[in-house]
Amino acid sequence: MAQRHPDPADPAAAAVTGEVLADHLRAQATEFLRALRLHREGGAGAESDGAVRALRRSARRISGSLHTFRPLLDAGWAESVRPELAWVSGTLALEQAYAARLERLLLALHRLSGTPVLPAQAAGPAGSAATERGKLAVGAAKAGALLDRQLTLARTRAHSAALRALGGSRFHAVADTMALLAGEVPLTPAAAGADLRPLAAAAEERLTAAVTALPLVRAGHPYNAEALVHGLSPDPSPHPQDAPWHQVRLLLRLHRYAREVLHGDDVTDVRLTAAGQALDRHRDASEAATAAAQAARTPRIAPATAYALGVLHADQRHEVEAARYAFQRSWRTQTVGTP
Amino acid sequence: MAQRHPDPADPAAAAVTGEVLADHLRAQATEFLRALRLHREGGAGAESDGAVRALRRSARRISGSLHTFRPLLDAGWAESVRPELAWVSGTLALEQAYAARLERLLLALHRLSGTPVLPAQAAGPAGSAATERGKLAVGAAKAGALLDRQLTLARTRAHSAALRALGGSRFHAVADTMALLAGEVPLTPAAAGADLRPLAAAAEERLTAAVTALPLVRAGHPYNAEALVHGLSPDPSPHPQDAPWHQVRLLLRLHRYAREVLHGDDVTDVRLTAAGQALDRHRDASEAATAAAQAARTPRIAPATAYALGVLHADQRHEVEAARYAFQRSWRTQTVGTP
């Protein structure tokens, strides 16, 4: 196995070479295949969910390395594989995303109604939403039922689409590519001895530059009312302000994956983790707010339902603002680049 | 004129006696009569508004002193006058309160829609609301029109009620009492030589005790989502959590008025002012949120209107939370008792 885990802050430390990258890609491809086998053997439920999660996890990591360390890999190969991995990861993510969105929105409705949530509901909201609804006010209950219907339908469709994808020829081609990658990594001739650190540093610089462009001073000032500022705009996609934060979330993930290649995934930076969690929360709240706004455009809903969805939308937009504040706090104390 | 303005933190300073209180009450009663004359002479508009404001200002101050320094005043007299002054102040406050509430809500609708507000609207919203409405999304525009109708009606009724009150026998009796007070203050026999400071200190202690009972630690943690927690409750008055803050607002005002008696109103404490402004904002946002929720219960409104009112309600409840945060910040740096 190639040398890894030198201190990247120490310029005298031995270089981390392309061999480390090859090891990492082989390991992740093996992990992908293991998860796929688990998924095919397992039935439905939590085991299948875990296998899908593991598939996405390795797909994201391989795709990230293909991006960050592109100059060390066969260019044509890397460019053809990356979109396929993104397709796998994206297709498999949707079912879980809809389930999480529904859970987030139902929990928020309960919080807003001042009613306690049963532990069973927090664990799996789709099933117990109906029994819990009795304790909510009429508008909140109807809003919950509407979101339940719409997001459960979307989730079911995403589930079918994921199953179709896993059984289709496009996915089989990806699995074949992973099987080959688990054996041999198409490095460029110069890559084996090349230093990974400048490429990893470039990924970190892209992150730092994107963070610098964020309105962090404003985000650090609580209750700035920024996230809701276009909440009633006639614009159909009223929150372009979210995009740079979503972009930082992706760049932070690429930086984290590059760190994993260099230092192994046992070296975690708690502040990096906190920043990433804040950005995940930002993304989730942003999408939940959009789902509430979309549900409010359902024809022929009662005014009380629309009112509850308006309150819910605003609540989630404030969650967006709170997540930006949390990111700013975690980033402020961040010493970038040291493990 | 009696001695005033000693340093209250200095126990060796000469006592501030009941004579200072008598001076203060005479001056405020004179101010009340001057404002009343101004109101009767003036027509409508800004001049009349200013006179009404001055009437309320002195009524509140006299009522406050009657409460804080009650043991030094003829008990039967003080107890009969205070509710009458509260009635004057309350009756005259409503018109301005409805106007300010409408302005606050229309400004918020514009902020939420991402549309700029013309300076003319910020100055007098009721008149220009209609012309501005074109730039808002349909739901926000309809919500604005509904609030405009409801709050303008309430304001007009309050205006009529205030005019009726100012022309009625109950108000004339109050004016007579003020005319007598401007000449002679019914102090108790022992009051002239009594020290005001222990009574002023007791008012401050009541304030401090009430502040201590507030959930300040939670309020100091931004984005705690507390203010909206019962926003969708079936409870018809869902925000009992606001009451202790409203109470502190009143106690802070009594403390400020007692300070004015002792030190004159040229000695202002900027931090006390900031705390008071935060509590005013808390009260205004709380009442605006209630107005938005009430408007949403109007029969036969469109779902888009109800949705906009829901967003607006949540926005104002977050203003409530922001005001608590601001109060906590100003109070934390407060050195109570020094001018």
XYZ file of C-alpha atoms in Angstrom:
678
model
C 0.000 0.000 0.000
C 1.211 3.517 -0.858
C 2.318 5.971 1.774
C -0.390 8.232 3.225
C -1.229 10.392 6.214
C 1.740 12.779 6.187
C 1.113 16.147 7.765
C 0.029 18.355 4.845
C 1.057 21.497 6.754
C 4.617 20.200 6.845
C 6.338 20.962 3.522
C 9.182 18.607 4.432
C 6.766 15.672 4.718
C 6.980 13.089 1.960
C 4.638 13.683 -0.975
C 1.343 11.815 -1.171
C 1.527 10.290 -4.621
C -0.913 9.082 -7.243
C -0.589 5.566 -5.800
C -2.575 6.753 -2.763
C -5.288 8.024 -5.102
C -5.346 4.669 -6.903
C -5.679 2.841 -3.565
C -8.539 5.123 -2.585
C -10.405 4.687 -5.875
C -9.977 0.901 -5.784
C -11.287 0.814 -2.206
C -14.296 2.981 -3.027
C -15.121 0.935 -6.145
C -14.930 -2.231 -4.035
C -17.233 -0.591 -1.512
C -19.653 0.296 -4.341
C -19.736 -3.340 -5.489
C -20.196 -4.612 -1.931
C -23.148 -2.260 -1.394
C -24.653 -3.329 -4.710
C -24.389 -7.013 -3.761
C -25.995 -6.194 -0.381
C -28.829 -4.381 -2.119
C -29.481 -7.290 -4.495
C -29.427 -9.833 -1.680
C -31.429 -7.774 0.828
C -35.176 -7.251 0.652
C -36.900 -3.965 1.352
C -36.679 -1.763 4.462
C -33.772 -0.498 6.476
C -31.204 -2.948 5.030
C -32.019 -1.886 1.480
C -31.948 1.779 2.557
C -28.508 1.250 4.081
C -27.234 -0.406 0.904
C -28.553 2.448 -1.253
C -26.905 4.938 1.085
C -23.578 3.083 0.810
C -23.882 3.018 -3.004
C -24.408 6.774 -3.094
C -21.633 7.340 -0.583
C -18.979 5.629 -2.705
C -20.360 7.045 -5.980
C -20.032 10.573 -4.576
C -16.493 9.938 -3.349
C -15.264 8.429 -6.623
C -16.916 11.243 -8.577
C -15.294 13.809 -6.253
C -11.818 12.317 -6.696
C -12.286 12.192 -10.473
C -12.973 15.922 -10.332
C -10.285 17.038 -7.866
C -7.492 14.798 -9.206
C -8.548 14.903 -12.881
C -5.029 15.766 -14.219
C -3.725 12.457 -12.808
C -6.385 10.309 -14.500
C -7.063 9.275 -18.073
C -9.034 12.329 -19.205
C -11.496 10.636 -21.575
C -12.281 7.936 -19.030
C -12.807 10.372 -16.119
C -15.012 12.633 -18.212
C -17.232 9.747 -19.312
C -17.540 8.198 -15.830
C -18.328 11.307 -13.762
C -21.783 12.133 -15.205
C -22.771 8.471 -14.858
C -21.843 8.451 -11.175
C -23.721 11.738 -10.686
C -26.752 10.130 -12.324
C -26.543 7.098 -9.986
C -26.120 9.255 -6.906
C -28.889 11.673 -7.929
C -31.391 8.981 -8.890
C -30.850 7.040 -5.671
C -30.990 10.195 -3.501
C -34.520 11.301 -4.361
C -36.570 8.755 -2.415
C -34.711 9.469 0.799
C -34.847 13.237 0.130
C -38.653 13.240 -0.200
C -39.015 11.158 2.972
C -36.730 13.515 4.909
C -38.536 16.583 3.534
C -41.915 15.267 4.650
C -40.542 14.434 8.089
C -39.000 17.911 8.422
C -42.250 19.635 7.413
C -44.472 17.514 9.679
C -42.138 18.072 12.626
C -42.253 21.817 11.911
C -46.061 21.769 11.781
C -46.096 20.119 15.190
C -43.622 22.622 16.585
C -45.679 25.483 15.177
C -48.847 24.033 16.654
C -47.275 23.591 20.061
C -48.151 19.881 20.061
C -45.625 17.261 21.108
C -44.445 14.760 18.525
C -44.451 11.064 19.368
C -41.062 9.363 18.999
C -42.606 6.992 16.440
C -43.436 9.923 14.236
C -39.979 11.400 14.444
C -38.610 8.054 13.309
C -40.979 7.436 10.402
C -43.445 10.205 9.754
C -45.237 8.901 6.681
C -47.006 6.119 8.562
C -48.031 7.908 11.706
C -48.884 11.306 10.238
C -52.567 10.410 10.047
C -52.861 9.385 13.704
C -51.020 12.502 14.880
C -53.065 14.861 12.790
C -55.962 14.905 15.250
C -53.979 17.015 17.690
C -53.245 19.770 15.175
C -55.418 22.775 14.431
C -57.560 22.392 11.312
C -55.318 24.398 8.979
C -52.137 22.707 10.178
C -53.785 19.278 9.940
C -54.992 19.896 6.390
C -51.593 21.289 5.405
C -49.949 18.187 6.896
C -52.327 15.880 5.020
C -51.704 17.736 1.741
C -47.915 17.595 2.140
C -48.181 13.943 3.163
C -50.120 13.138 -0.024
C -47.855 15.116 -2.342
C -44.485 14.085 -0.888
C -45.493 10.452 -0.389
C -46.524 10.325 -4.051
C -43.201 11.898 -5.074
C -41.362 9.443 -2.831
C -43.163 6.442 -4.313
C -42.343 7.624 -7.824
C -38.704 8.163 -6.847
C -38.625 4.645 -5.386
C -39.942 3.143 -8.633
C -37.523 5.235 -10.678
C -34.604 4.058 -8.496
C -35.635 0.402 -8.892
C -35.967 0.836 -12.669
C -32.552 2.509 -12.771
C -30.869 -0.242 -10.729
C -32.279 -2.843 -13.118
C -31.435 -0.999 -16.324
C -28.533 -1.213 -18.781
C -27.199 2.262 -17.899
C -26.650 1.213 -14.302
C -25.162 -2.128 -15.359
C -22.579 -0.218 -17.403
C -21.677 1.824 -14.304
C -21.374 -1.372 -12.247
C -19.062 -2.832 -14.898
C -16.920 0.333 -14.771
C -16.714 0.019 -10.983
C -15.713 -3.651 -11.286
C -12.847 -2.636 -13.604
C -11.891 0.294 -11.315
C -11.698 -2.050 -8.311
C -8.931 -3.866 -10.203
C -7.060 -1.188 -12.078
C -7.174 2.605 -11.942
C -6.511 4.419 -15.255
C -3.811 6.801 -13.978
C -1.779 8.887 -16.424
C 1.811 7.697 -16.909
C 3.158 10.532 -14.721
C 0.548 10.135 -11.962
C 2.082 7.316 -9.909
C 4.895 9.556 -8.686
C 2.976 12.867 -8.783
C 2.141 14.768 -5.616
C -1.598 14.891 -4.785
C -1.249 17.821 -2.418
C -1.299 20.726 -4.910
C -4.538 19.374 -6.409
C -6.083 18.936 -2.958
C -4.943 22.463 -2.062
C -6.591 23.793 -5.228
C -9.882 22.187 -4.160
C -9.547 23.903 -0.803
C -8.788 27.232 -2.490
C -11.929 26.931 -4.616
C -13.892 26.405 -1.390
C -12.240 29.335 0.394
C -12.843 31.648 -2.569
C -16.531 30.675 -2.725
C -16.938 31.186 1.045
C -15.288 34.602 0.811
C -17.913 35.615 -1.763
C -20.779 34.705 0.632
C -22.517 37.522 2.563
C -21.038 36.253 5.846
C -21.091 39.576 7.703
C -24.813 39.834 7.124
C -25.351 36.156 7.958
C -23.496 36.688 11.250
C -25.950 39.390 12.260
C -28.912 37.432 13.669
C -32.473 38.172 12.567
C -31.415 40.007 9.420
C -34.669 38.874 7.722
C -32.681 38.179 4.567
C -33.817 34.643 3.797
C -37.500 35.579 3.583
C -36.968 38.748 1.583
C -38.399 37.332 -1.634
C -40.838 34.963 0.085
C -43.863 36.657 -1.492
C -42.206 37.645 -4.739
C -44.148 37.022 -7.963
C -40.899 35.488 -9.266
C -41.453 31.715 -9.761
C -37.991 30.837 -8.367
C -37.677 33.540 -5.757
C -34.545 32.478 -3.923
C -31.495 32.822 -6.212
C -29.712 33.980 -3.025
C -29.561 30.313 -1.936
C -27.456 29.209 -4.938
C -24.014 30.381 -3.702
C -24.620 28.585 -0.396
C -25.559 25.368 -2.224
C -22.387 25.777 -4.302
C -20.248 26.133 -1.142
C -21.896 22.970 0.181
C -20.667 21.047 -2.887
C -17.175 22.580 -2.705
C -16.943 21.776 1.003
C -17.826 18.167 0.200
C -15.126 18.012 -2.496
C -12.611 19.438 -0.011
C -13.649 16.868 2.586
C -13.303 14.005 0.085
C -9.860 15.243 -0.979
C -8.845 15.267 2.685
C -10.062 11.688 2.978
C -7.844 10.649 0.049
C -4.806 12.294 1.654
C -5.407 11.513 5.324
C -7.917 8.664 5.364
C -11.480 9.041 6.576
C -10.515 8.461 10.200
C -9.158 12.022 10.346
C -12.229 14.236 10.749
C -12.247 17.941 11.404
C -15.160 18.660 13.756
C -15.422 22.248 12.557
C -15.540 21.130 8.930
C -18.234 18.671 9.947
C -20.216 21.411 11.696
C -19.927 23.692 8.658
C -21.079 20.871 6.390
C -24.037 20.073 8.638
C -25.093 23.738 8.623
C -25.026 23.715 4.815
C -26.993 20.445 4.679
C -29.585 22.051 6.952
C -29.571 25.109 4.677
C -30.284 22.955 1.635
C -32.960 20.873 3.406
C -34.784 23.926 4.789
C -34.594 25.698 1.428
C -36.165 22.709 -0.347
C -38.767 22.206 2.389
C -39.760 25.895 2.102
C -40.183 25.438 -1.651
C -42.313 22.320 -1.095
C -44.602 24.270 1.277
C -44.932 27.099 -1.277
C -45.677 24.608 -4.061
C -48.307 22.836 -1.960
C -49.982 26.219 -1.400
C -50.466 26.491 -5.168
C -52.613 23.330 -5.209
C -55.996 24.325 -6.671
C -59.087 24.518 -4.458
C -57.376 24.306 -1.054
C -59.058 25.925 1.945
C -57.786 29.346 3.095
C -56.854 27.830 6.495
C -54.661 25.278 4.702
C -52.998 28.004 2.625
C -52.447 30.111 5.753
C -50.751 27.199 7.556
C -48.551 26.576 4.494
C -47.596 30.267 4.472
C -46.542 30.098 8.122
C -44.674 26.867 7.388
C -42.901 28.368 4.366
C -41.764 31.375 6.412
C -40.651 29.082 9.238
C -38.454 27.074 6.875
C -37.023 30.225 5.287
C -36.046 31.304 8.800
C -34.409 27.908 9.195
C -32.432 28.812 6.056
C -31.346 32.040 7.734
C -30.512 30.202 10.967
C -28.397 27.697 9.003
C -26.425 30.555 7.416
C -25.831 31.992 10.874
C -24.644 28.575 12.113
C -22.341 28.184 9.099
C -20.866 31.630 9.682
C -20.217 30.751 13.347
C -18.531 27.448 12.544
C -16.504 28.928 9.692
C -15.302 31.890 11.770
C -13.545 29.518 14.163
C -12.209 27.397 11.315
C -8.477 26.885 10.835
C -8.537 25.661 7.289
C -6.119 22.998 6.109
C -5.004 21.349 9.349
C -6.427 17.918 10.138
C -38.210 75.093 43.216
C -37.279 72.042 45.270
C -33.885 70.421 45.065
C -33.457 67.729 42.406
C -30.835 65.889 40.371
C -28.638 64.447 43.159
C -26.731 61.298 42.275
C -28.999 58.440 43.432
C -26.026 56.074 43.701
C -24.496 58.384 46.307
C -26.073 57.681 49.743
C -24.537 60.904 51.097
C -26.400 62.997 48.526
C -29.285 65.061 49.847
C -32.690 63.391 49.733
C -35.074 64.166 46.887
C -38.235 65.126 48.733
C -41.951 65.128 48.026
C -41.656 68.748 46.907
C -39.836 67.542 43.792
C -42.715 65.171 43.098
C -45.211 68.025 43.515
C -43.176 70.165 41.070
C -43.155 67.325 38.582
C -46.898 66.647 38.836
C -47.723 70.341 38.503
C -45.488 70.618 35.425
C -47.041 67.544 33.809
C -50.578 68.725 34.553
C -49.716 72.114 33.012
C -48.334 70.282 29.992
C -51.587 68.285 29.762
C -53.645 71.494 29.753
C -51.340 73.121 27.174
C -51.680 70.101 24.856
C -55.458 70.140 25.330
C -55.629 73.835 24.380
C -53.448 73.119 21.344
C -55.756 70.312 20.314
C -58.891 72.455 20.645
C -57.328 75.318 18.697
C -55.658 73.210 16.008
C -57.519 71.579 13.130
C -56.872 68.078 11.868
C -53.597 66.551 10.653
C -50.100 66.589 12.098
C -50.729 69.399 14.589
C -53.697 67.584 16.095
C -51.695 64.335 16.145
C -48.890 66.111 18.008
C -51.325 67.525 20.557
C -52.896 64.097 21.149
C -49.423 62.626 21.574
C -48.534 65.309 24.135
C -51.808 64.679 26.014
C -51.022 60.955 26.234
C -47.419 61.660 27.176
C -48.345 63.722 30.237
C -51.275 61.457 31.179
C -48.917 58.450 31.231
C -46.332 60.309 33.313
C -48.831 61.548 35.888
C -50.406 58.089 36.112
C -46.949 56.543 36.531
C -46.015 58.906 39.362
C -49.359 58.293 41.077
C -48.469 54.587 41.052
C -44.794 54.748 42.027
C -45.145 57.447 44.697
C -48.615 56.426 45.916
C -47.706 56.460 49.663
C -46.887 60.179 49.411
C -50.208 61.139 47.835
C -53.770 61.330 49.114
C -54.776 57.686 48.655
C -58.441 58.183 47.709
C -57.578 60.907 45.214
C -54.747 58.906 43.551
C -56.887 55.785 43.282
C -59.736 57.658 41.620
C -57.530 59.594 39.168
C -55.301 56.777 37.884
C -57.960 54.729 36.030
C -59.279 57.935 34.434
C -55.815 58.829 33.128
C -55.382 55.268 31.849
C -58.720 55.619 30.045
C -57.613 58.909 28.420
C -54.255 57.499 27.395
C -55.751 54.244 26.091
C -58.594 55.886 24.170
C -56.282 58.380 22.507
C -53.646 55.733 21.694
C -55.786 53.534 19.462
C -55.976 55.624 16.289
C -52.206 56.022 16.116
C -51.705 52.333 16.996
C -53.883 51.144 14.083
C -52.101 53.507 11.690
C -48.676 52.285 12.844
C -49.798 48.646 12.633
C -50.974 49.065 9.048
C -47.728 50.806 8.120
C -45.656 48.035 9.737
C -47.599 45.295 7.926
C -47.492 46.986 4.513
C -43.753 47.634 4.859
C -43.285 43.963 5.764
C -45.324 42.846 2.735
C -43.051 44.933 0.525
C -39.934 43.542 2.166
C -41.273 39.998 1.754
C -42.086 40.658 -1.896
C -38.634 42.053 -2.581
C -40.160 45.285 -3.915
C -38.793 48.657 -2.862
C -41.058 50.943 -0.870
C -41.439 54.551 -1.970
C -40.564 57.121 0.723
C -44.117 58.480 0.476
C -45.453 55.114 1.533
C -43.136 54.797 4.471
C -44.367 58.186 5.658
C -48.123 57.617 5.231
C -49.064 54.141 4.096
C -52.820 54.353 4.131
C -52.995 56.800 1.238
C -50.421 55.292 -1.072
C -51.048 51.610 -0.391
C -53.325 51.316 -3.402
C -50.814 52.783 -5.857
C -48.006 50.586 -4.530
C -50.014 47.437 -4.636
C -49.495 46.925 -8.358
C -45.889 45.904 -7.788
C -46.748 43.150 -5.324
C -47.548 39.549 -6.194
C -51.264 38.776 -6.259
C -51.439 37.181 -2.810
C -49.391 39.918 -1.158
C -51.417 42.617 -2.925
C -54.720 41.107 -1.816
C -53.421 40.649 1.723
C -52.312 44.295 1.727
C -55.707 45.450 0.478
C -57.513 43.372 3.105
C -55.332 44.695 5.946
C -55.721 48.216 4.566
C -59.524 47.887 4.650
C -59.670 46.314 8.105
C -57.136 48.516 9.858
C -58.308 51.730 8.186
C -61.823 50.939 9.380
C -60.525 50.280 12.900
C -58.511 53.501 12.754
C -61.509 55.546 11.625
C -63.619 54.104 14.433
C -60.846 54.834 16.946
C -60.663 58.409 15.633
C -64.402 58.897 16.141
C -64.237 57.316 19.587
C -61.356 59.641 20.559
C -63.275 62.713 19.346
C -66.372 61.577 21.266
C -64.251 61.000 24.371
C -62.575 64.418 24.162
C -65.996 66.075 23.933
C -67.628 64.061 26.725
C -68.198 64.722 30.415
C -65.808 62.001 31.554
C -62.916 63.719 29.807
C -64.007 67.133 31.091
C -63.797 65.789 34.625
C -60.236 64.623 33.942
C -59.354 68.052 32.526
C -60.791 69.681 35.666
C -58.685 67.371 37.834
C -55.601 68.352 35.831
C -56.428 72.046 36.235
C -56.570 71.555 40.021
C -53.369 69.462 39.973
C -51.534 72.214 38.075
C -52.238 74.449 41.110
C -52.033 72.161 44.109
C -50.836 68.585 44.536
C -52.652 66.521 47.223
C -49.559 65.298 49.066
C -49.914 63.537 52.416
C -48.869 65.652 55.452
C -45.564 63.732 55.763
C -44.751 63.782 52.034
C -43.154 67.207 51.682
C -40.075 66.130 53.636
C -40.130 62.425 52.664
C -37.404 60.912 50.498
C -38.565 59.818 47.015
C -35.606 57.561 46.446
C -36.773 54.406 48.267
C -40.027 54.462 46.265
C -38.129 54.987 42.986
C -35.777 52.164 43.993
C -38.780 49.901 44.650
C -40.044 50.602 41.103
C -36.648 49.645 39.780
C -36.643 46.466 41.867
C -40.032 45.458 40.470
C -38.552 45.907 36.990
C -35.408 43.933 37.806
C -37.416 41.092 39.342
C -39.676 40.885 36.281
C -36.675 40.901 33.924
C -35.028 38.133 35.937
C -38.126 35.984 35.411
C -37.891 36.368 31.600
C -36.351 33.502 29.565
C -33.324 35.668 28.728
C -30.861 32.833 28.169
C -33.118 31.389 25.512
C -33.797 34.819 24.012
C -30.044 35.399 23.770
C -29.631 32.283 21.648
C -30.563 33.483 18.144
C -33.017 31.561 15.982
C -34.500 29.619 18.889
C -37.834 29.444 17.003
C -39.625 30.188 20.257
C -41.860 33.057 19.204
C -43.593 31.050 16.496
C -44.022 27.897 18.550
C -47.781 28.293 18.949
C -48.310 30.073 15.633
C -50.602 27.337 14.333
C -52.134 26.373 17.638
C -55.919 25.854 17.768
C -55.795 28.059 20.897
C -57.564 31.364 20.113
C -54.979 33.440 22.037
C -51.902 31.414 21.250
C -49.143 33.637 22.599
C -49.371 33.847 26.408
C -45.565 33.804 26.255
C -45.694 37.477 25.186
C -47.406 38.655 28.397
C -44.341 38.774 30.701
C -42.477 40.831 28.075
C -45.390 43.279 27.812
C -45.362 43.506 31.609
C -41.636 44.302 31.647
C -42.311 47.004 29.045
C -44.757 48.691 31.464
C -42.409 48.317 34.439
C -39.519 49.746 32.415
C -41.705 52.743 31.572
C -42.563 53.268 35.254
C -38.868 53.061 36.134
C -38.050 55.608 33.416
C -40.759 57.983 34.635
C -39.521 57.681 38.239
C -36.028 58.528 36.989
C -37.474 61.591 35.276
C -39.026 62.744 38.555
C -35.721 62.358 40.371
C -33.268 63.478 37.711
C -35.322 65.440 35.172
C -36.016 64.223 31.654
C -32.743 65.667 30.330
C -30.908 62.742 31.940
C -31.466 59.817 29.573
C -29.848 56.426 29.780
C -29.171 55.286 26.214
C -29.210 51.643 27.263
C -32.545 52.045 29.036
C -33.809 53.730 25.873
C -32.552 50.843 23.723
C -34.202 48.291 26.028
C -37.456 50.242 25.909
C -37.352 50.479 22.118
C -36.811 46.717 21.858
C -39.885 46.141 24.036
C -41.954 48.606 21.985
C -40.927 46.692 18.874
C -41.856 43.450 20.654
C -45.322 44.768 21.423
C -45.843 46.227 17.917
C -44.707 43.036 16.160
C -46.827 40.873 18.478
C -49.942 42.939 17.714
C -49.172 43.084 13.988
C -48.806 39.281 13.934
C -52.215 38.975 15.615
C -53.747 41.369 13.070
C -52.386 39.241 10.202
C -53.790 36.072 11.813
C -57.166 37.751 12.365
C -57.305 38.969 8.767
C -56.687 35.382 7.633
C -59.904 34.360 9.397
C -61.953 36.700 7.168
C -64.553 34.524 5.400
C -64.235 33.782 1.674
C -60.685 35.037 1.121
C -58.605 33.501 -1.678
C -56.019 30.843 -0.704
C -53.246 33.100 -2.109
C -54.344 35.864 0.274
C -54.400 33.462 3.212
C -50.951 32.150 2.250
C -49.504 35.681 2.158
C -51.066 36.427 5.552
C -49.514 33.235 6.941
C -46.066 34.285 5.723
C -46.682 37.767 7.141
C -47.815 36.392 10.509
C -44.687 34.231 10.774
C -42.509 37.160 9.732
C -43.933 39.322 12.510
C -43.569 36.533 15.072
C -39.912 36.366 14.076
C -39.768 40.115 14.636
C -41.064 39.339 18.147
C -38.205 36.888 18.617
C -35.699 39.394 17.187
C -36.982 42.055 19.599
C -36.447 39.698 22.551
C -32.904 39.072 21.329
C -32.321 42.845 21.041
C -33.727 43.412 24.543
C -31.491 40.708 25.976
C -28.449 42.303 24.314
C -29.242 45.795 25.603
C -30.093 44.542 29.079
C -26.921 42.460 29.377
C -24.808 45.600 29.054
C -27.086 47.524 31.391
C -25.773 49.086 34.587
C -29.047 49.667 36.317
C -29.555 52.706 38.482
C -26.889 55.122 37.253
C -28.026 58.037 35.130
